[in-house]
Amino acid sequence: MEITGIVDRIIFRNAENGYTVLSLRTDSEEGFATLCGTLPLASPGEQLRAEGTIKYHPKYGQQFMVTHAETLAPSTQIAIENYLAGGTVKGVGPAMARLIVDRFGMDTLQIMEKQPERLLEVPGIGRKKLEMIMGSFRENRSMRDILMALAPYGITVNQAYRMYKTYGDLALAKVQENPYQLIDDIDGIGFMTADAIAQRVAGFETNSAARLFAGIKYALQDAKNEYGHTYLPAEKLVLKACGLLGVYSELLTDAVDAMIAEGSLVEQFVGEQRGVFLPYIARMESSIAQKLMQLSEPPVANPFWDVSQYERELGLTLSESQREAVTRALDAGVMIITGGPGTGKTTIIRCITHAFAGMGMTFALAAPTGRAAKRMTEATGADAK
């Protein structure tokens, strides 16, 4: 639905993302409506036309959730005065706004835009004050113009505001130059959004290098997020990206090679398989491997432990594989024990922690879930996190 009215006051505004809660004076029976949405430029006194839906908040009552909004030119001198006094233009308060509008009437905004020097005719405005007023006025006008210019590309007000905060007056040029750069620069914009924007940019080809590179990176990120893969074999990466981008595999093979050459992808052979990594994932894997190698160095030998002794003390009879696991755990810096439910992993942990305690060693128990940590605590009597 659509609603039109005069912005009465700003109840809340997040300067980081432009999210705003405001009170709109309307011609409805209620007289006022509460609007919520990304409205970074809405100011008291402005006439606003908004589209959206009505929702009921359990604490704040009925609210109009804005999906699209546009500012209409103030239609009366009072509206112009309220707009200037609303805090949008630095250096202009209620008293100064009244003096400006009294001097120029309905021509006020046009004079500020095209003949700003005439503001010196207003008592209390000197050269320094004029520079402050006009700097603020132009900044808001520039932002408003850019937000409007970005709308035809399917960019939401929220996204456009974040682009403006990042790029400033270059926001439109950045979008037209390479929409896929938004993925790296703007929070909340991924490949699908950038690709949809690119389809609206004149002259941007579906087989452009920027699109191919972004699609390949997205394919690797999707494999990581969806399945936990830290890399993909080159052939599988090309196949996945091919389905995503709808281009020939030869183009993507060349693009992968070019990205490896420039360092935006990392190539490592996993056995005989050519693996392709995102650089930061490759760095993480290398770091983890190095730390595991450091930890895996055998600790100082301790001659005082005896698995049979711990079996007697705990009243356990370990299987051959369990005895081997306990023995290795006490001799190795790092060890991995695997097995399905009921194969004795918890018993092994119980014996290892008992041995550590008997040797006067300190230890910590950790598990990936609260339930697993609780089970470890019950089995060993030691605190697990």
Short mmCIF file of C-alpha atoms in Angstrom, two decimals:
data_model
loop_
_atom_site.label_atom_id
_atom_site.label_comp_id
_atom_site.label_asym_id
_atom_site.label_seq_id
_atom_site.Cartn_x
_atom_site.Cartn_y
_atom_site.Cartn_z
CA MET A 1 0.00 0.00 0.00
CA GLU A 2 0.99 3.66 -0.32
CA ILE A 3 1.05 6.45 2.23
CA THR A 4 1.80 10.17 1.84
CA GLY A 5 2.40 12.83 4.45
CA ILE A 6 4.77 15.33 6.07
CA VAL A 7 7.64 14.06 8.21
CA ASP A 8 6.87 15.31 11.71
CA ARG A 9 9.90 14.05 13.62
CA ILE A 10 12.70 11.48 13.53
CA ILE A 11 12.21 9.00 16.37
CA PHE A 12 15.35 6.95 15.69
CA ARG A 13 18.06 6.79 13.04
CA ASN A 14 21.06 4.48 12.68
CA ALA A 15 23.79 6.55 11.04
CA GLU A 16 25.63 3.41 9.89
CA ASN A 17 22.90 1.88 7.72
CA GLY A 18 20.30 4.65 7.43
CA TYR A 19 17.57 2.66 9.21
CA THR A 20 15.02 5.18 10.44
CA VAL A 21 11.88 5.28 12.54
CA LEU A 22 9.86 8.46 11.97
CA SER A 23 6.49 9.96 12.63
CA LEU A 24 4.58 10.98 9.49
CA ARG A 25 1.73 13.50 9.67
CA THR A 26 -1.05 12.30 7.37
CA ASP A 27 -4.63 13.18 6.40
CA SER A 28 -5.93 9.92 7.87
CA GLU A 29 -8.28 9.72 10.85
CA GLU A 30 -5.37 8.84 13.16
CA GLY A 31 -3.44 11.90 11.94
CA PHE A 32 -0.02 10.22 12.30
CA ALA A 33 1.70 7.04 11.16
CA THR A 34 4.96 5.45 12.32
CA LEU A 35 7.25 4.56 9.41
CA CYS A 36 10.24 2.17 9.63
CA GLY A 37 12.85 1.50 6.96
CA THR A 38 16.01 2.72 5.26
CA LEU A 39 15.25 6.43 5.00
CA PRO A 40 18.63 8.16 5.49
CA LEU A 41 17.54 11.50 4.02
CA ALA A 42 14.02 11.88 5.37
CA SER A 43 13.87 15.07 7.45
CA PRO A 44 11.16 16.90 9.42
CA GLY A 45 9.08 19.11 7.15
CA GLU A 46 9.63 17.01 4.03
CA GLN A 47 6.72 15.58 2.12
CA LEU A 48 7.18 11.84 1.78
CA ARG A 49 5.45 9.24 -0.36
CA ALA A 50 6.14 5.67 0.77
CA GLU A 51 5.20 2.16 -0.30
CA GLY A 52 5.17 -0.79 2.06
CA THR A 53 3.11 -2.93 4.40
CA ILE A 54 1.53 -2.48 7.80
CA LYS A 55 2.78 -4.67 10.63
CA TYR A 56 1.88 -4.78 14.30
CA HIS A 57 4.74 -4.62 16.81
CA PRO A 58 3.87 -6.10 20.25
CA LYS A 59 5.62 -3.20 22.04
CA TYR A 60 5.29 -0.23 19.65
CA GLY A 61 1.97 -1.01 18.00
CA GLN A 62 1.11 -0.48 14.35
CA GLN A 63 4.03 0.38 12.06
CA PHE A 64 4.35 1.01 8.32
CA MET A 65 7.33 -1.00 7.01
CA VAL A 66 8.74 0.95 4.05
CA THR A 67 9.97 -0.88 0.94
CA HIS A 68 10.29 2.21 -1.28
CA ALA A 69 10.05 5.93 -0.61
CA GLU A 70 10.54 9.22 -2.42
CA THR A 71 10.70 12.78 -1.20
CA LEU A 72 8.32 15.26 -2.79
CA ALA A 73 9.19 18.94 -3.15
CA PRO A 74 7.86 20.99 -0.22
CA SER A 75 4.61 22.58 -1.36
CA THR A 76 4.30 25.42 1.17
CA GLN A 77 6.59 27.93 2.84
CA ILE A 78 5.93 26.26 6.20
CA ALA A 79 7.05 22.93 4.71
CA ILE A 80 10.26 24.52 3.37
CA GLU A 81 10.93 26.13 6.74
CA ASN A 82 10.38 22.84 8.59
CA TYR A 83 12.66 21.04 6.15
CA LEU A 84 15.53 23.49 6.66
CA ALA A 85 15.05 23.48 10.43
CA GLY A 86 14.86 19.68 10.67
CA GLY A 87 18.59 19.11 11.16
CA THR A 88 19.42 17.99 7.62
CA VAL A 89 21.24 21.25 6.77
CA LYS A 90 24.03 22.03 9.23
CA GLY A 91 24.09 25.58 10.50
CA VAL A 92 20.36 26.14 10.06
CA GLY A 93 18.10 25.99 13.11
CA PRO A 94 14.44 27.02 13.45
CA ALA A 95 15.21 30.76 13.77
CA MET A 96 17.60 30.82 10.80
CA ALA A 97 15.20 28.73 8.69
CA ARG A 98 12.45 31.27 9.35
CA LEU A 99 14.70 34.18 8.31
CA ILE A 100 15.73 32.42 5.07
CA VAL A 101 12.17 31.52 4.08
CA ASP A 102 10.88 34.98 5.03
CA ARG A 103 13.45 36.42 2.63
CA PHE A 104 13.03 34.06 -0.35
CA GLY A 105 9.63 32.41 0.12
CA MET A 106 8.80 29.53 -2.26
CA ASP A 107 12.02 30.22 -4.21
CA THR A 108 14.20 29.27 -1.22
CA LEU A 109 15.38 25.82 -2.36
CA GLN A 110 15.95 26.95 -5.95
CA ILE A 111 18.07 29.87 -4.76
CA MET A 112 20.08 27.60 -2.45
CA GLU A 113 20.77 25.31 -5.38
CA LYS A 114 21.49 27.83 -8.13
CA GLN A 115 22.27 31.17 -6.41
CA PRO A 116 23.70 30.26 -2.99
CA GLU A 117 25.54 33.60 -2.69
CA ARG A 118 22.19 35.28 -2.15
CA LEU A 119 21.98 33.70 1.31
CA LEU A 120 24.38 36.47 2.36
CA GLU A 121 21.33 38.77 2.12
CA VAL A 122 19.91 37.04 5.22
CA PRO A 123 20.88 38.64 8.57
CA GLY A 124 23.25 36.41 10.54
CA ILE A 125 24.74 34.63 7.52
CA GLY A 126 28.34 35.52 6.80
CA ARG A 127 30.84 33.92 4.45
CA LYS A 128 31.89 31.19 6.89
CA LYS A 129 28.31 30.30 7.79
CA LEU A 130 27.37 30.26 4.10
CA GLU A 131 30.11 27.73 3.37
CA MET A 132 28.88 25.47 6.19
CA ILE A 133 25.23 25.67 5.07
CA MET A 134 25.96 25.07 1.41
CA GLY A 135 28.43 22.25 2.07
CA SER A 136 25.79 20.39 4.04
CA PHE A 137 23.02 21.21 1.56
CA ARG A 138 25.07 20.00 -1.43
CA GLU A 139 26.15 16.82 0.36
CA ASN A 140 22.55 15.86 1.04
CA ARG A 141 21.50 16.79 -2.48
CA SER A 142 24.39 14.76 -3.91
CA MET A 143 23.47 11.76 -1.80
CA ARG A 144 19.82 12.05 -2.80
CA ASP A 145 20.73 12.29 -6.50
CA ILE A 146 22.99 9.24 -6.33
CA LEU A 147 20.44 7.13 -4.44
CA MET A 148 17.89 7.99 -7.11
CA ALA A 149 20.37 7.27 -9.93
CA LEU A 150 21.12 3.82 -8.49
CA ALA A 151 17.44 2.81 -8.28
CA PRO A 152 17.09 1.81 -12.00
CA TYR A 153 19.75 -0.88 -11.44
CA GLY A 154 17.47 -2.73 -9.02
CA ILE A 155 19.49 -1.49 -6.04
CA THR A 156 17.51 -1.05 -2.83
CA VAL A 157 17.76 2.14 -0.78
CA ASN A 158 19.60 0.22 1.93
CA GLN A 159 22.17 -1.09 -0.55
CA ALA A 160 22.48 2.29 -2.25
CA TYR A 161 23.08 4.01 1.08
CA ARG A 162 25.87 1.55 1.93
CA MET A 163 27.41 2.14 -1.50
CA TYR A 164 27.31 5.89 -0.96
CA LYS A 165 28.91 5.52 2.48
CA THR A 166 31.72 3.46 0.88
CA TYR A 167 32.24 5.24 -2.45
CA GLY A 168 30.77 8.71 -1.91
CA ASP A 169 30.07 10.59 -5.13
CA LEU A 170 31.76 7.78 -7.11
CA ALA A 171 29.06 5.23 -6.21
CA LEU A 172 27.27 5.34 -9.57
CA ALA A 173 30.56 5.22 -11.50
CA LYS A 174 31.72 2.20 -9.48
CA VAL A 175 28.51 0.31 -10.26
CA GLN A 176 28.76 1.07 -13.96
CA GLU A 177 32.47 0.22 -14.08
CA ASN A 178 32.31 -3.20 -12.36
CA PRO A 179 29.22 -4.32 -10.40
CA TYR A 180 31.09 -7.40 -9.18
CA GLN A 181 33.50 -5.25 -7.15
CA LEU A 182 30.54 -4.59 -4.86
CA ILE A 183 30.86 -8.16 -3.56
CA ASP A 184 34.21 -7.37 -1.94
CA ASP A 185 33.44 -3.80 -0.91
CA ILE A 186 29.84 -3.73 0.33
CA ASP A 187 28.52 -5.85 3.21
CA GLY A 188 25.42 -7.82 2.29
CA ILE A 189 25.97 -7.87 -1.47
CA GLY A 190 26.82 -11.30 -2.84
CA PHE A 191 27.29 -12.70 -6.31
CA MET A 192 23.58 -13.13 -7.12
CA THR A 193 22.81 -9.50 -6.25
CA ALA A 194 25.84 -8.17 -8.15
CA ASP A 195 24.97 -10.35 -11.14
CA ALA A 196 21.40 -9.01 -11.20
CA ILE A 197 22.78 -5.44 -11.09
CA ALA A 198 25.25 -6.22 -13.88
CA GLN A 199 22.43 -7.36 -16.16
CA ARG A 200 21.08 -3.80 -16.02
CA VAL A 201 24.41 -2.14 -16.76
CA ALA A 202 24.68 -1.26 -20.44
CA GLY A 203 27.47 -3.02 -22.28
CA PHE A 204 28.33 -5.48 -19.53
CA GLU A 205 28.84 -8.84 -21.26
CA THR A 206 27.88 -12.18 -19.70
CA ASN A 207 31.35 -13.56 -20.52
CA SER A 208 33.27 -10.56 -19.16
CA ALA A 209 36.33 -11.38 -17.08
CA ALA A 210 34.85 -9.62 -14.04
CA ARG A 211 31.75 -11.85 -14.15
CA LEU A 212 33.72 -15.06 -14.71
CA PHE A 213 36.13 -14.27 -11.87
CA ALA A 214 33.29 -13.40 -9.47
CA GLY A 215 31.33 -16.53 -10.42
CA ILE A 216 34.34 -18.78 -9.83
CA LYS A 217 34.95 -17.27 -6.39
CA TYR A 218 31.26 -17.68 -5.57
CA ALA A 219 31.38 -21.35 -6.61
CA LEU A 220 34.24 -21.97 -4.17
CA GLN A 221 32.52 -20.04 -1.38
CA ASP A 222 29.28 -21.92 -1.95
CA ALA A 223 31.12 -25.27 -1.78
CA LYS A 224 32.63 -24.13 1.52
CA ASN A 225 29.43 -22.81 3.06
CA GLU A 226 27.14 -25.57 1.83
CA TYR A 227 29.35 -28.66 2.14
CA GLY A 228 32.41 -27.65 4.15
CA HIS A 229 34.84 -28.10 1.25
CA THR A 230 38.04 -26.10 1.65
CA TYR A 231 38.88 -26.53 -2.04
CA LEU A 232 37.53 -28.02 -5.26
CA PRO A 233 39.35 -30.04 -7.91
CA ALA A 234 39.85 -27.76 -10.92
CA GLU A 235 37.56 -29.85 -13.13
CA LYS A 236 34.72 -29.83 -10.58
CA LEU A 237 35.15 -26.09 -10.01
CA VAL A 238 34.83 -25.40 -13.75
CA LEU A 239 31.77 -27.66 -13.95
CA LYS A 240 30.08 -25.97 -11.00
CA ALA A 241 30.84 -22.46 -12.28
CA CYS A 242 29.68 -23.47 -15.76
CA GLY A 243 26.22 -24.35 -14.44
CA LEU A 244 26.10 -21.11 -12.45
CA LEU A 245 27.22 -18.73 -15.20
CA GLY A 246 25.90 -20.46 -18.33
CA VAL A 247 29.13 -20.03 -20.33
CA TYR A 248 31.47 -22.45 -22.10
CA SER A 249 33.85 -24.46 -19.92
CA GLU A 250 36.86 -23.36 -21.99
CA LEU A 251 36.29 -19.77 -20.91
CA LEU A 252 36.18 -20.81 -17.26
CA THR A 253 39.28 -22.98 -17.52
CA ASP A 254 41.18 -19.99 -18.89
CA ALA A 255 39.67 -17.76 -16.18
CA VAL A 256 40.78 -20.14 -13.40
CA ASP A 257 44.32 -20.16 -14.82
CA ALA A 258 44.32 -16.36 -15.02
CA MET A 259 43.12 -16.05 -11.40
CA ILE A 260 45.84 -18.42 -10.20
CA ALA A 261 48.43 -16.41 -12.14
CA GLU A 262 47.31 -13.13 -10.55
CA GLY A 263 47.06 -14.64 -7.05
CA SER A 264 43.30 -14.37 -6.51
CA LEU A 265 43.17 -18.20 -6.37
CA VAL A 266 45.71 -20.69 -5.04
CA GLU A 267 46.61 -23.96 -6.75
CA GLN A 268 47.81 -26.97 -4.75
CA PHE A 269 48.09 -30.59 -5.79
CA VAL A 270 46.23 -32.94 -3.45
CA GLY A 271 47.82 -36.23 -4.44
CA GLU A 272 47.57 -36.16 -8.22
CA GLN A 273 44.51 -33.93 -8.09
CA ARG A 274 44.83 -30.25 -8.97
CA GLY A 275 43.05 -28.45 -6.15
CA VAL A 276 41.92 -24.81 -6.32
CA PHE A 277 41.58 -22.80 -3.09
CA LEU A 278 40.49 -19.34 -2.07
CA PRO A 279 43.70 -17.73 -0.76
CA TYR A 280 42.51 -17.18 2.81
CA ILE A 281 41.32 -20.79 3.07
CA ALA A 282 44.69 -22.05 1.79
CA ARG A 283 46.43 -19.89 4.42
CA MET A 284 44.17 -21.26 7.16
CA GLU A 285 44.82 -24.87 6.15
CA SER A 286 48.57 -24.31 6.03
CA SER A 287 48.52 -22.63 9.43
CA ILE A 288 46.51 -25.48 10.98
CA ALA A 289 48.82 -28.08 9.42
CA GLN A 290 51.92 -26.30 10.74
CA LYS A 291 50.48 -26.09 14.26
CA LEU A 292 49.46 -29.75 14.20
CA MET A 293 52.99 -30.70 13.13
CA GLN A 294 54.40 -28.67 16.03
CA LEU A 295 51.99 -30.30 18.48
CA SER A 296 52.62 -33.77 17.09
CA GLU A 297 56.23 -33.79 18.29
CA PRO A 298 56.44 -36.42 21.06
CA PRO A 299 56.30 -34.97 24.58
CA VAL A 300 58.98 -35.68 27.18
CA ALA A 301 58.79 -39.40 27.99
CA ASN A 302 57.15 -40.22 31.30
CA PRO A 303 58.35 -43.57 32.72
CA PHE A 304 55.76 -43.71 35.48
CA TRP A 305 52.63 -44.76 33.65
CA ASP A 306 51.31 -48.27 33.22
CA VAL A 307 48.07 -49.00 31.33
CA SER A 308 47.46 -52.18 33.35
CA GLN A 309 47.61 -50.16 36.57
CA TYR A 310 44.95 -47.74 35.31
CA GLU A 311 42.76 -50.66 34.23
CA ARG A 312 42.92 -52.06 37.76
CA GLU A 313 42.24 -48.70 39.39
CA LEU A 314 39.23 -48.03 37.15
CA GLY A 315 37.95 -51.60 37.15
CA LEU A 316 38.21 -51.79 33.35
CA THR A 317 39.38 -54.35 30.86
CA LEU A 318 40.50 -52.62 27.69
CA SER A 319 40.51 -54.25 24.28
CA GLU A 320 43.77 -54.47 22.38
CA SER A 321 42.87 -51.46 20.21
CA GLN A 322 41.83 -49.44 23.28
CA ARG A 323 45.11 -50.26 25.06
CA GLU A 324 46.98 -49.17 21.94
CA ALA A 325 45.00 -45.90 21.84
CA VAL A 326 45.74 -45.10 25.49
CA THR A 327 49.42 -45.96 25.06
CA ARG A 328 49.78 -43.80 21.95
CA ALA A 329 47.88 -40.92 23.52
CA LEU A 330 50.35 -40.85 26.42
CA ASP A 331 53.31 -40.92 24.03
CA ALA A 332 52.12 -38.61 21.22
CA GLY A 333 51.67 -34.88 20.94
CA VAL A 334 48.52 -35.26 18.81
CA MET A 335 46.34 -38.28 18.14
CA ILE A 336 42.97 -38.81 16.45
CA ILE A 337 40.67 -41.59 17.64
CA THR A 338 37.70 -42.43 15.44
CA GLY A 339 34.86 -44.90 15.75
CA GLY A 340 31.10 -45.19 15.73
CA PRO A 341 28.83 -45.25 18.81
CA GLY A 342 29.66 -47.97 21.32
CA THR A 343 33.21 -48.58 20.15
CA GLY A 344 34.78 -47.38 23.39
CA LYS A 345 35.92 -43.82 22.68
CA THR A 346 34.56 -42.50 25.97
CA THR A 347 36.26 -45.31 27.90
CA ILE A 348 39.56 -44.36 26.25
CA ILE A 349 39.09 -40.71 27.30
CA ARG A 350 38.31 -41.84 30.85
CA CYS A 351 41.50 -43.87 31.02
CA ILE A 352 43.66 -41.13 29.48
CA THR A 353 42.40 -38.44 31.89
CA HIS A 354 42.86 -40.81 34.82
CA ALA A 355 46.46 -41.37 33.73
CA PHE A 356 47.07 -37.62 33.38
CA ALA A 357 45.68 -37.00 36.86
CA GLY A 358 47.80 -39.81 38.29
CA MET A 359 50.93 -38.26 36.79
CA GLY A 360 50.04 -34.86 38.25
CA MET A 361 49.43 -33.34 34.83
CA THR A 362 46.84 -30.69 34.08
CA PHE A 363 44.45 -31.11 31.16
CA ALA A 364 41.35 -29.60 29.59
CA LEU A 365 38.38 -31.34 27.97
CA ALA A 366 36.50 -29.74 25.09
CA ALA A 367 33.65 -30.88 22.84
CA PRO A 368 31.77 -29.32 19.92
CA THR A 369 28.35 -29.52 21.63
CA GLY A 370 26.98 -29.05 25.12
CA ARG A 371 25.58 -32.58 25.15
CA ALA A 372 28.96 -34.10 24.24
CA ALA A 373 30.69 -32.02 26.92
CA LYS A 374 28.16 -33.20 29.50
CA ARG A 375 28.76 -36.82 28.48
CA MET A 376 32.52 -36.37 28.88
CA THR A 377 32.06 -34.85 32.34
CA GLU A 378 29.84 -37.76 33.42
CA ALA A 379 32.38 -40.31 32.13
CA THR A 380 35.54 -38.74 33.54
CA GLY A 381 34.39 -36.69 36.49
CA ALA A 382 36.37 -33.76 35.09
CA ASP A 383 34.90 -30.48 33.85
CA ALA A 384 34.38 -30.36 30.08
CA LYS A 385 33.47 -27.33 27.98
#
